Amino acid sequence: MQDERLTVRRRDLLSLIGTVAGSAAMYHAMTALGFASESRYTGPIRLDGDVKGASVLILGAGLAGMTAALELRKAGYKVLVLEFNDRPGGRNWTLRGGDTFVELGGFKQTCAFEDGLHLDPGPWRIPYHHRALLDYCKRLRVALEPFIQLNHNAYLHASPAFGGVPQRIRAVKADFQGQISELLAKVATQGRLDEGVSKEDKEILLLALKSWGALDRDYKYKASLIASEYRGYAKPPGGGLSAAPMPSEPLALSDILKSQLWRHFWHFTNYELQTTMFQPVGGMDMIGKAFAREVGDLIRYDAKVTEIWQNDSGVTVTYVDAKNPTQPQKVTADWCLCTIPLSILSQLPINVGAAMKQAIDAVPYAASVKVGLQFKRRFWEEDDAIYGGISYTDLPIREIGYPNTGYNKSGRGILLGAYLFKSASSFEFTAMPPDERVARAVEFGAYIHPQYRSEFENGIAVAWHRVPFTLGCGGDWSEETRKQHYRNLCGIDGRILLAGEHASALPAWQEGAILSSLDAIARLHERVIKP
Amino acid sequence: MQDERLTVRRRDLLSLIGTVAGSAAMYHAMTALGFASESRYTGPIRLDGDVKGASVLILGAGLAGMTAALELRKAGYKVLVLEFNDRPGGRNWTLRGGDTFVELGGFKQTCAFEDGLHLDPGPWRIPYHHRALLDYCKRLRVALEPFIQLNHNAYLHASPAFGGVPQRIRAVKADFQGQISELLAKVATQGRLDEGVSKEDKEILLLALKSWGALDRDYKYKASLIASEYRGYAKPPGGGLSAAPMPSEPLALSDILKSQLWRHFWHFTNYELQTTMFQPVGGMDMIGKAFAREVGDLIRYDAKVTEIWQNDSGVTVTYVDAKNPTQPQKVTADWCLCTIPLSILSQLPINVGAAMKQAIDAVPYAASVKVGLQFKRRFWEEDDAIYGGISYTDLPIREIGYPNTGYNKSGRGILLGAYLFKSASSFEFTAMPPDERVARAVEFGAYIHPQYRSEFENGIAVAWHRVPFTLGCGGDWSEETRKQHYRNLCGIDGRILLAGEHASALPAWQEGAILSSLDAIARLHERVIKP
């Protein structure tokens, strides 16, 4: 797209290839020409050649570790995975009724959700361009359904604005867009537009603003059926003799600007959060479980690593039983792929070079808290016509996530009652006992949905800095830290190399973990094949 | 929202009611105060009182007719439904492998889709605010899944623009929004903004434009990682040592304006098409079938109405066997609710007053053609990362709809290969034999997806003006016609009244049919109860 003429010629070429050689050949040509580049991932990794019996010890059975285990075994390596938890997946994790969870500090929670309901305390959505993760879902037969990121009928809420009354996203968006368009149209019709816009373009621009901004014939955005077709009606169109719609009244641009509600708009356009997003049917841990069906026989659970030691000939890892830490055990291998979060790894003895050690120590972990709440009925659907998606607020809970499954049914439902990702109150919530986190989520949520008061049943709260296996949500790279340490973190140090979301440019995303792992094992394999 | 102060007081009141009397009471209060008005529909219709054995003859077993049948029988009426087709649902219709369909002119098509695949030739999506339809889906246990209206990674295509190369929706949207923001920001920073914007608002406006338009620190929208976070990357972020992203190059505003691609943006913001939309799991006719499970015993299929006659005491309807029209039969009832499309009804003898007759004759029907195409594999997902949603083009096919179910799976798939709703080529396509419509859809679609050439297997095409039971897609009211005739169409004429999408302000929507029916039977019931 950088050169239109070139693009045209490319297309002609591709069309020719498609006709002559079929669509698969054409797609490969497209990729080669940089025409279709949704992802670095272009299909299953190929690790050809004789690995001569090499062994790899993988630390961590999260998505990075299990991806490596699956592909390395396929390539002929001897593989063993050590995992701290008694389950696969790591942060790929789903809580259901009956699950228990003990956090750092000793608080133990037992999930009391009704059968069939769940919360994903870690990752909860998959972008369409996370092609590696999607390919593993396909290969491992994980069924997907849409995750609704933008629900026009969910709320934007700012306590000091609009008398504290939450506003429908559709209304705020349409009113902002409409009044921005009106401002620019006014400038254009009055000849005050930038001299860089040609007369011809200006005419089309006015048409475009009218259509895009729901402006009337005088380029005004105001209470009208035209604007209501975007923002919603006071009375929507009906049937029979009671059919006529009534327009709604826009919010003033000045009020929207002062409300700061526009700060949420990026959630609806950002590449990482664009349609079509997905979630696995039944919970995010369906992915971890699917990997474990393939490589579960390679995983030693409840293994808490206490030391990582290498010399010229291999790596020795010491571990204890995580639940009953008595006699340490040792395992050795030719190579070690370590996917342990840096928040943990930085506390372990490991003899890597100074550059990698500094990198391991340099990256703080983002704070995140999620609270799941069970309610007697899906009042957000029944009363408020909110089906899936997210409401945003300036209250400490920050987000309310509505379930993107089981729509329009009677019975109980789970809301994500708080999602404090790197927010001002993350550590405050982390410091609270879990039941207080839940109580606060209910209290704050009632400002958005007063039904909370009578419909709430039970909740569970995960504060990631208190999760023993990760002590934080994900690597929180600053631009500066990344410049200084990232390559040192990812390089091979003797016989050790690292992988995980922290070793990627997609921190806190599952795709980052997988791409990091694929990149690491490709480099490891090259070293093994051509020593 | 029309009076901020009032809203605040309302909310306090509601909060109080919620605390004191529970959330159900609060919601009723909210509705009473006009606070929550997603729809005229506030729950199941109540038809109380003694109907004294009154009988109603319903013409048509579409959603309007079956809604009336269900509710009228519940209220105590004697009900009979006459239906032209040998199945319930009318335009609520799904085509699957093995289904046959004979259109006006005699062309017979047999659907050759693989088992489990289907096309909805009529309605295919349900907005979240179509509360009546959603309530019937809930009561009749029709499972729903999201219909993706906006897929950022689908295409916008204009043959003369960008060398004919389809552009990702995300890129066109972000580039338009970004450059509009840049234009307005420039005006603002140079003091050329409208005097109506205060200095304080201007400062916030600049921040908002920066965030909303992905502008850099100098308020420029250009090739950068900032812009790429909205429009997508040349190389997206990856993992390990190959992680660094590369920014993509924006399309010039002038090119976007001239391309007319912005004309499609309304599809992504319009109230009728906003998230969250739905489709029934398994095909739209799951709704018609669910209704028929309730009222199927009241329906006489294959009954082609030939005359509707009323006098002071009742209505007599004559009909013949639609498949074997020999001896006409007559049925009588106290009342007749006629949901026959006006395109058909206007051709039948019916003794209503001049006003209603003129209304029946006044409404033309919109032309619409849909073509379903089966392909060997879901190349749009595999090659192009398009999961659900719609691509728009200026080619006669106008839209390509991707399946919103069975994502990320191997095997065959169905595309909506053409959707000509009131488009310039609707009648041209209607005039073609079905196999030519299919061939043209494949030919045009290959400009967007060259894979069509090697992956196409079979197709089916429904041109609504040739569909014998409706002769068009839906009532196509002009503003003028509606002003003159709408109330006359919906009033009770003696013992006859009409319902259907044509008797609503939601033409061609299923919700219009249901709301029209509920409005009609409420008025009929009032007449019966208080004669």
PDB file of N, CA, C and O in Angstrom, chain B residues 376-418:
ATOM      1  N   LYS B 376     -14.731 -24.765  -1.016  1.00  0.00           N
ATOM      2  CA  LYS B 376     -14.058 -25.962  -0.507  1.00  0.00           C
ATOM      3  C   LYS B 376     -13.445 -25.754   0.857  1.00  0.00           C
ATOM      4  O   LYS B 376     -13.284 -26.690   1.638  1.00  0.00           O
ATOM      5  N   ARG B 377     -13.026 -24.532   1.119  1.00  0.00           N
ATOM      6  CA  ARG B 377     -12.391 -24.243   2.416  1.00  0.00           C
ATOM      7  C   ARG B 377     -12.681 -22.808   2.800  1.00  0.00           C
ATOM      8  O   ARG B 377     -13.052 -21.994   1.959  1.00  0.00           O
ATOM      9  N   ARG B 378     -12.500 -22.491   4.075  1.00  0.00           N
ATOM     10  CA  ARG B 378     -12.762 -21.141   4.593  1.00  0.00           C
ATOM     11  C   ARG B 378     -11.521 -20.279   4.373  1.00  0.00           C
ATOM     12  O   ARG B 378     -10.844 -19.850   5.300  1.00  0.00           O
ATOM     13  N   PHE B 379     -11.268 -20.007   3.078  1.00  0.00           N
ATOM     14  CA  PHE B 379     -10.031 -19.289   2.727  1.00  0.00           C
ATOM     15  C   PHE B 379     -10.018 -17.882   3.290  1.00  0.00           C
ATOM     16  O   PHE B 379      -8.959 -17.301   3.534  1.00  0.00           O
ATOM     17  N   TRP B 380     -11.225 -17.275   3.474  1.00  0.00           N
ATOM     18  CA  TRP B 380     -11.264 -15.912   4.012  1.00  0.00           C
ATOM     19  C   TRP B 380     -10.689 -15.868   5.429  1.00  0.00           C
ATOM     20  O   TRP B 380     -10.125 -14.865   5.815  1.00  0.00           O
ATOM     21  N   GLU B 381     -10.825 -16.974   6.158  1.00  0.00           N
ATOM     22  CA  GLU B 381     -10.204 -17.039   7.482  1.00  0.00           C
ATOM     23  C   GLU B 381      -8.744 -17.454   7.346  1.00  0.00           C
ATOM     24  O   GLU B 381      -7.847 -16.810   7.898  1.00  0.00           O
ATOM     25  N   GLU B 382      -8.524 -18.535   6.616  1.00  0.00           N
ATOM     26  CA  GLU B 382      -7.177 -19.117   6.544  1.00  0.00           C
ATOM     27  C   GLU B 382      -6.173 -18.171   5.895  1.00  0.00           C
ATOM     28  O   GLU B 382      -5.061 -17.989   6.388  1.00  0.00           O
ATOM     29  N   ASP B 383      -6.560 -17.565   4.779  1.00  0.00           N
ATOM     30  CA  ASP B 383      -5.614 -16.721   4.040  1.00  0.00           C
ATOM     31  C   ASP B 383      -5.696 -15.257   4.458  1.00  0.00           C
ATOM     32  O   ASP B 383      -4.678 -14.561   4.477  1.00  0.00           O
ATOM     33  N   ASP B 384      -6.913 -14.777   4.741  1.00  0.00           N
ATOM     34  CA  ASP B 384      -7.118 -13.337   4.858  1.00  0.00           C
ATOM     35  C   ASP B 384      -7.449 -12.865   6.274  1.00  0.00           C
ATOM     36  O   ASP B 384      -7.647 -11.664   6.489  1.00  0.00           O
ATOM     37  N   ALA B 385      -7.527 -13.795   7.228  1.00  0.00           N
ATOM     38  CA  ALA B 385      -7.820 -13.442   8.628  1.00  0.00           C
ATOM     39  C   ALA B 385      -9.120 -12.655   8.764  1.00  0.00           C
ATOM     40  O   ALA B 385      -9.230 -11.730   9.561  1.00  0.00           O
ATOM     41  N   ILE B 386     -10.108 -13.026   7.956  1.00  0.00           N
ATOM     42  CA  ILE B 386     -11.430 -12.403   8.060  1.00  0.00           C
ATOM     43  C   ILE B 386     -12.372 -13.402   8.725  1.00  0.00           C
ATOM     44  O   ILE B 386     -12.751 -14.405   8.127  1.00  0.00           O
ATOM     45  N   TYR B 387     -12.736 -13.107   9.957  1.00  0.00           N
ATOM     46  CA  TYR B 387     -13.617 -13.995  10.715  1.00  0.00           C
ATOM     47  C   TYR B 387     -14.962 -13.290  10.903  1.00  0.00           C
ATOM     48  O   TYR B 387     -15.096 -12.431  11.768  1.00  0.00           O
ATOM     49  N   GLY B 388     -15.930 -13.664  10.101  1.00  0.00           N
ATOM     50  CA  GLY B 388     -17.248 -13.040  10.198  1.00  0.00           C
ATOM     51  C   GLY B 388     -17.255 -11.628   9.648  1.00  0.00           C
ATOM     52  O   GLY B 388     -16.243 -11.110   9.162  1.00  0.00           O
ATOM     53  N   GLY B 389     -18.437 -11.010   9.693  1.00  0.00           N
ATOM     54  CA  GLY B 389     -18.568  -9.641   9.222  1.00  0.00           C
ATOM     55  C   GLY B 389     -18.850  -9.555   7.734  1.00  0.00           C
ATOM     56  O   GLY B 389     -19.238 -10.549   7.098  1.00  0.00           O
ATOM     57  N   ILE B 390     -18.644  -8.376   7.187  1.00  0.00           N
ATOM     58  CA  ILE B 390     -19.083  -8.073   5.828  1.00  0.00           C
ATOM     59  C   ILE B 390     -18.041  -7.217   5.118  1.00  0.00           C
ATOM     60  O   ILE B 390     -17.513  -6.278   5.709  1.00  0.00           O
ATOM     61  N   SER B 391     -17.752  -7.543   3.848  1.00  0.00           N
ATOM     62  CA  SER B 391     -16.994  -6.641   2.978  1.00  0.00           C
ATOM     63  C   SER B 391     -17.973  -5.912   2.075  1.00  0.00           C
ATOM     64  O   SER B 391     -18.991  -6.480   1.662  1.00  0.00           O
ATOM     65  N   TYR B 392     -17.661  -4.653   1.782  1.00  0.00           N
ATOM     66  CA  TYR B 392     -18.524  -3.834   0.932  1.00  0.00           C
ATOM     67  C   TYR B 392     -17.789  -3.444  -0.336  1.00  0.00           C
ATOM     68  O   TYR B 392     -16.591  -3.147  -0.295  1.00  0.00           O
ATOM     69  N   THR B 393     -18.510  -3.441  -1.451  1.00  0.00           N
ATOM     70  CA  THR B 393     -17.904  -3.126  -2.735  1.00  0.00           C
ATOM     71  C   THR B 393     -18.889  -2.340  -3.596  1.00  0.00           C
ATOM     72  O   THR B 393     -20.104  -2.386  -3.364  1.00  0.00           O
ATOM     73  N   ASP B 394     -18.356  -1.629  -4.576  1.00  0.00           N
ATOM     74  CA  ASP B 394     -19.237  -0.948  -5.533  1.00  0.00           C
ATOM     75  C   ASP B 394     -19.615  -1.880  -6.693  1.00  0.00           C
ATOM     76  O   ASP B 394     -20.389  -1.498  -7.564  1.00  0.00           O
ATOM     77  N   LEU B 395     -19.065  -3.079  -6.719  1.00  0.00           N
ATOM     78  CA  LEU B 395     -19.473  -4.059  -7.734  1.00  0.00           C
ATOM     79  C   LEU B 395     -20.927  -4.449  -7.492  1.00  0.00           C
ATOM     80  O   LEU B 395     -21.436  -4.285  -6.378  1.00  0.00           O
ATOM     81  N   PRO B 396     -21.612  -4.971  -8.529  1.00  0.00           N
ATOM     82  CA  PRO B 396     -23.042  -5.273  -8.358  1.00  0.00           C
ATOM     83  C   PRO B 396     -23.361  -6.200  -7.191  1.00  0.00           C
ATOM     84  O   PRO B 396     -24.468  -6.147  -6.657  1.00  0.00           O
ATOM     85  N   ILE B 397     -22.446  -7.023  -6.745  1.00  0.00           N
ATOM     86  CA  ILE B 397     -22.740  -7.908  -5.600  1.00  0.00           C
ATOM     87  C   ILE B 397     -22.881  -7.139  -4.296  1.00  0.00           C
ATOM     88  O   ILE B 397     -23.458  -7.628  -3.333  1.00  0.00           O
ATOM     89  N   ARG B 398     -22.328  -5.943  -4.213  1.00  0.00           N
ATOM     90  CA  ARG B 398     -22.438  -4.998  -3.095  1.00  0.00           C
ATOM     91  C   ARG B 398     -21.825  -5.466  -1.763  1.00  0.00           C
ATOM     92  O   ARG B 398     -21.140  -4.718  -1.107  1.00  0.00           O
ATOM     93  N   GLU B 399     -22.141  -6.677  -1.349  1.00  0.00           N
ATOM     94  CA  GLU B 399     -21.630  -7.148  -0.064  1.00  0.00           C
ATOM     95  C   GLU B 399     -21.168  -8.600  -0.193  1.00  0.00           C
ATOM     96  O   GLU B 399     -21.721  -9.373  -0.962  1.00  0.00           O
ATOM     97  N   ILE B 400     -20.160  -8.920   0.599  1.00  0.00           N
ATOM     98  CA  ILE B 400     -19.799 -10.321   0.814  1.00  0.00           C
ATOM     99  C   ILE B 400     -19.904 -10.554   2.313  1.00  0.00           C
ATOM    100  O   ILE B 400     -19.234  -9.902   3.102  1.00  0.00           O
ATOM    101  N   GLY B 401     -20.787 -11.476   2.687  1.00  0.00           N
ATOM    102  CA  GLY B 401     -20.989 -11.757   4.108  1.00  0.00           C
ATOM    103  C   GLY B 401     -20.276 -13.043   4.494  1.00  0.00           C
ATOM    104  O   GLY B 401     -20.449 -14.078   3.837  1.00  0.00           O
ATOM    105  N   TYR B 402     -19.466 -12.956   5.551  1.00  0.00           N
ATOM    106  CA  TYR B 402     -18.699 -14.115   6.001  1.00  0.00           C
ATOM    107  C   TYR B 402     -19.456 -14.820   7.127  1.00  0.00           C
ATOM    108  O   TYR B 402     -20.129 -14.160   7.914  1.00  0.00           O
ATOM    109  N   PRO B 403     -19.335 -16.136   7.220  1.00  0.00           N
ATOM    110  CA  PRO B 403     -20.129 -16.849   8.236  1.00  0.00           C
ATOM    111  C   PRO B 403     -19.722 -16.445   9.651  1.00  0.00           C
ATOM    112  O   PRO B 403     -18.541 -16.365   9.969  1.00  0.00           O
ATOM    113  N   ASN B 404     -20.730 -16.202  10.481  1.00  0.00           N
ATOM    114  CA  ASN B 404     -20.516 -15.790  11.863  1.00  0.00           C
ATOM    115  C   ASN B 404     -20.654 -16.963  12.814  1.00  0.00           C
ATOM    116  O   ASN B 404     -21.182 -16.817  13.922  1.00  0.00           O
ATOM    117  N   THR B 405     -20.183 -18.084  12.389  1.00  0.00           N
ATOM    118  CA  THR B 405     -20.271 -19.288  13.207  1.00  0.00           C
ATOM    119  C   THR B 405     -19.266 -20.309  12.671  1.00  0.00           C
ATOM    120  O   THR B 405     -18.774 -20.156  11.544  1.00  0.00           O
ATOM    121  N   GLY B 406     -18.931 -21.279  13.498  1.00  0.00           N
ATOM    122  CA  GLY B 406     -17.982 -22.312  13.067  1.00  0.00           C
ATOM    123  C   GLY B 406     -16.607 -21.762  12.760  1.00  0.00           C
ATOM    124  O   GLY B 406     -15.860 -22.306  11.950  1.00  0.00           O
ATOM    125  N   TYR B 407     -16.243 -20.683  13.443  1.00  0.00           N
ATOM    126  CA  TYR B 407     -14.966 -20.006  13.185  1.00  0.00           C
ATOM    127  C   TYR B 407     -13.767 -20.932  13.323  1.00  0.00           C
ATOM    128  O   TYR B 407     -13.732 -21.816  14.160  1.00  0.00           O
ATOM    129  N   ASN B 408     -12.766 -20.657  12.487  1.00  0.00           N
ATOM    130  CA  ASN B 408     -11.427 -21.218  12.680  1.00  0.00           C
ATOM    131  C   ASN B 408     -11.404 -22.743  12.519  1.00  0.00           C
ATOM    132  O   ASN B 408     -10.527 -23.407  13.059  1.00  0.00           O
ATOM    133  N   LYS B 409     -12.394 -23.254  11.788  1.00  0.00           N
ATOM    134  CA  LYS B 409     -12.430 -24.696  11.584  1.00  0.00           C
ATOM    135  C   LYS B 409     -11.997 -25.046  10.163  1.00  0.00           C
ATOM    136  O   LYS B 409     -12.096 -24.223   9.251  1.00  0.00           O
ATOM    137  N   SER B 410     -11.552 -26.245   9.992  1.00  0.00           N
ATOM    138  CA  SER B 410     -11.239 -26.729   8.651  1.00  0.00           C
ATOM    139  C   SER B 410     -12.526 -27.069   7.938  1.00  0.00           C
ATOM    140  O   SER B 410     -13.578 -27.194   8.554  1.00  0.00           O
ATOM    141  N   GLY B 411     -12.439 -27.234   6.635  1.00  0.00           N
ATOM    142  CA  GLY B 411     -13.582 -27.706   5.877  1.00  0.00           C
ATOM    143  C   GLY B 411     -14.305 -26.610   5.136  1.00  0.00           C
ATOM    144  O   GLY B 411     -13.863 -25.465   5.080  1.00  0.00           O
ATOM    145  N   ARG B 412     -15.442 -26.988   4.557  1.00  0.00           N
ATOM    146  CA  ARG B 412     -16.188 -26.109   3.676  1.00  0.00           C
ATOM    147  C   ARG B 412     -16.859 -24.965   4.429  1.00  0.00           C
ATOM    148  O   ARG B 412     -17.057 -25.022   5.641  1.00  0.00           O
ATOM    149  N   GLY B 413     -17.245 -23.950   3.670  1.00  0.00           N
ATOM    150  CA  GLY B 413     -17.973 -22.835   4.254  1.00  0.00           C
ATOM    151  C   GLY B 413     -18.826 -22.145   3.209  1.00  0.00           C
ATOM    152  O   GLY B 413     -18.614 -22.318   2.002  1.00  0.00           O
ATOM    153  N   ILE B 414     -19.819 -21.386   3.707  1.00  0.00           N
ATOM    154  CA  ILE B 414     -20.736 -20.642   2.834  1.00  0.00           C
ATOM    155  C   ILE B 414     -20.460 -19.154   2.973  1.00  0.00           C
ATOM    156  O   ILE B 414     -20.378 -18.647   4.085  1.00  0.00           O
ATOM    157  N   LEU B 415     -20.329 -18.466   1.868  1.00  0.00           N
ATOM    158  CA  LEU B 415     -20.333 -17.001   1.887  1.00  0.00           C
ATOM    159  C   LEU B 415     -21.664 -16.502   1.353  1.00  0.00           C
ATOM    160  O   LEU B 415     -22.251 -17.107   0.444  1.00  0.00           O
ATOM    161  N   LEU B 416     -22.137 -15.398   1.928  1.00  0.00           N
ATOM    162  CA  LEU B 416     -23.164 -14.626   1.255  1.00  0.00           C
ATOM    163  C   LEU B 416     -22.425 -13.900   0.141  1.00  0.00           C
ATOM    164  O   LEU B 416     -21.669 -12.964   0.396  1.00  0.00           O
ATOM    165  N   GLY B 417     -22.593 -14.368  -1.079  1.00  0.00           N
ATOM    166  CA  GLY B 417     -21.772 -13.888  -2.192  1.00  0.00           C
ATOM    167  C   GLY B 417     -22.297 -12.627  -2.845  1.00  0.00           C
ATOM    168  O   GLY B 417     -21.586 -11.977  -3.612  1.00  0.00           O
ATOM    169  N   ALA B 418     -23.541 -12.266  -2.545  1.00  0.00           N
ATOM    170  CA  ALA B 418     -24.129 -11.040  -3.083  1.00  0.00           C
ATOM    171  C   ALA B 418     -25.323 -10.701  -2.214  1.00  0.00           C
ATOM    172  O   ALA B 418     -26.061 -11.587  -1.788  1.00  0.00           O
TER     173      ALA B 418
END
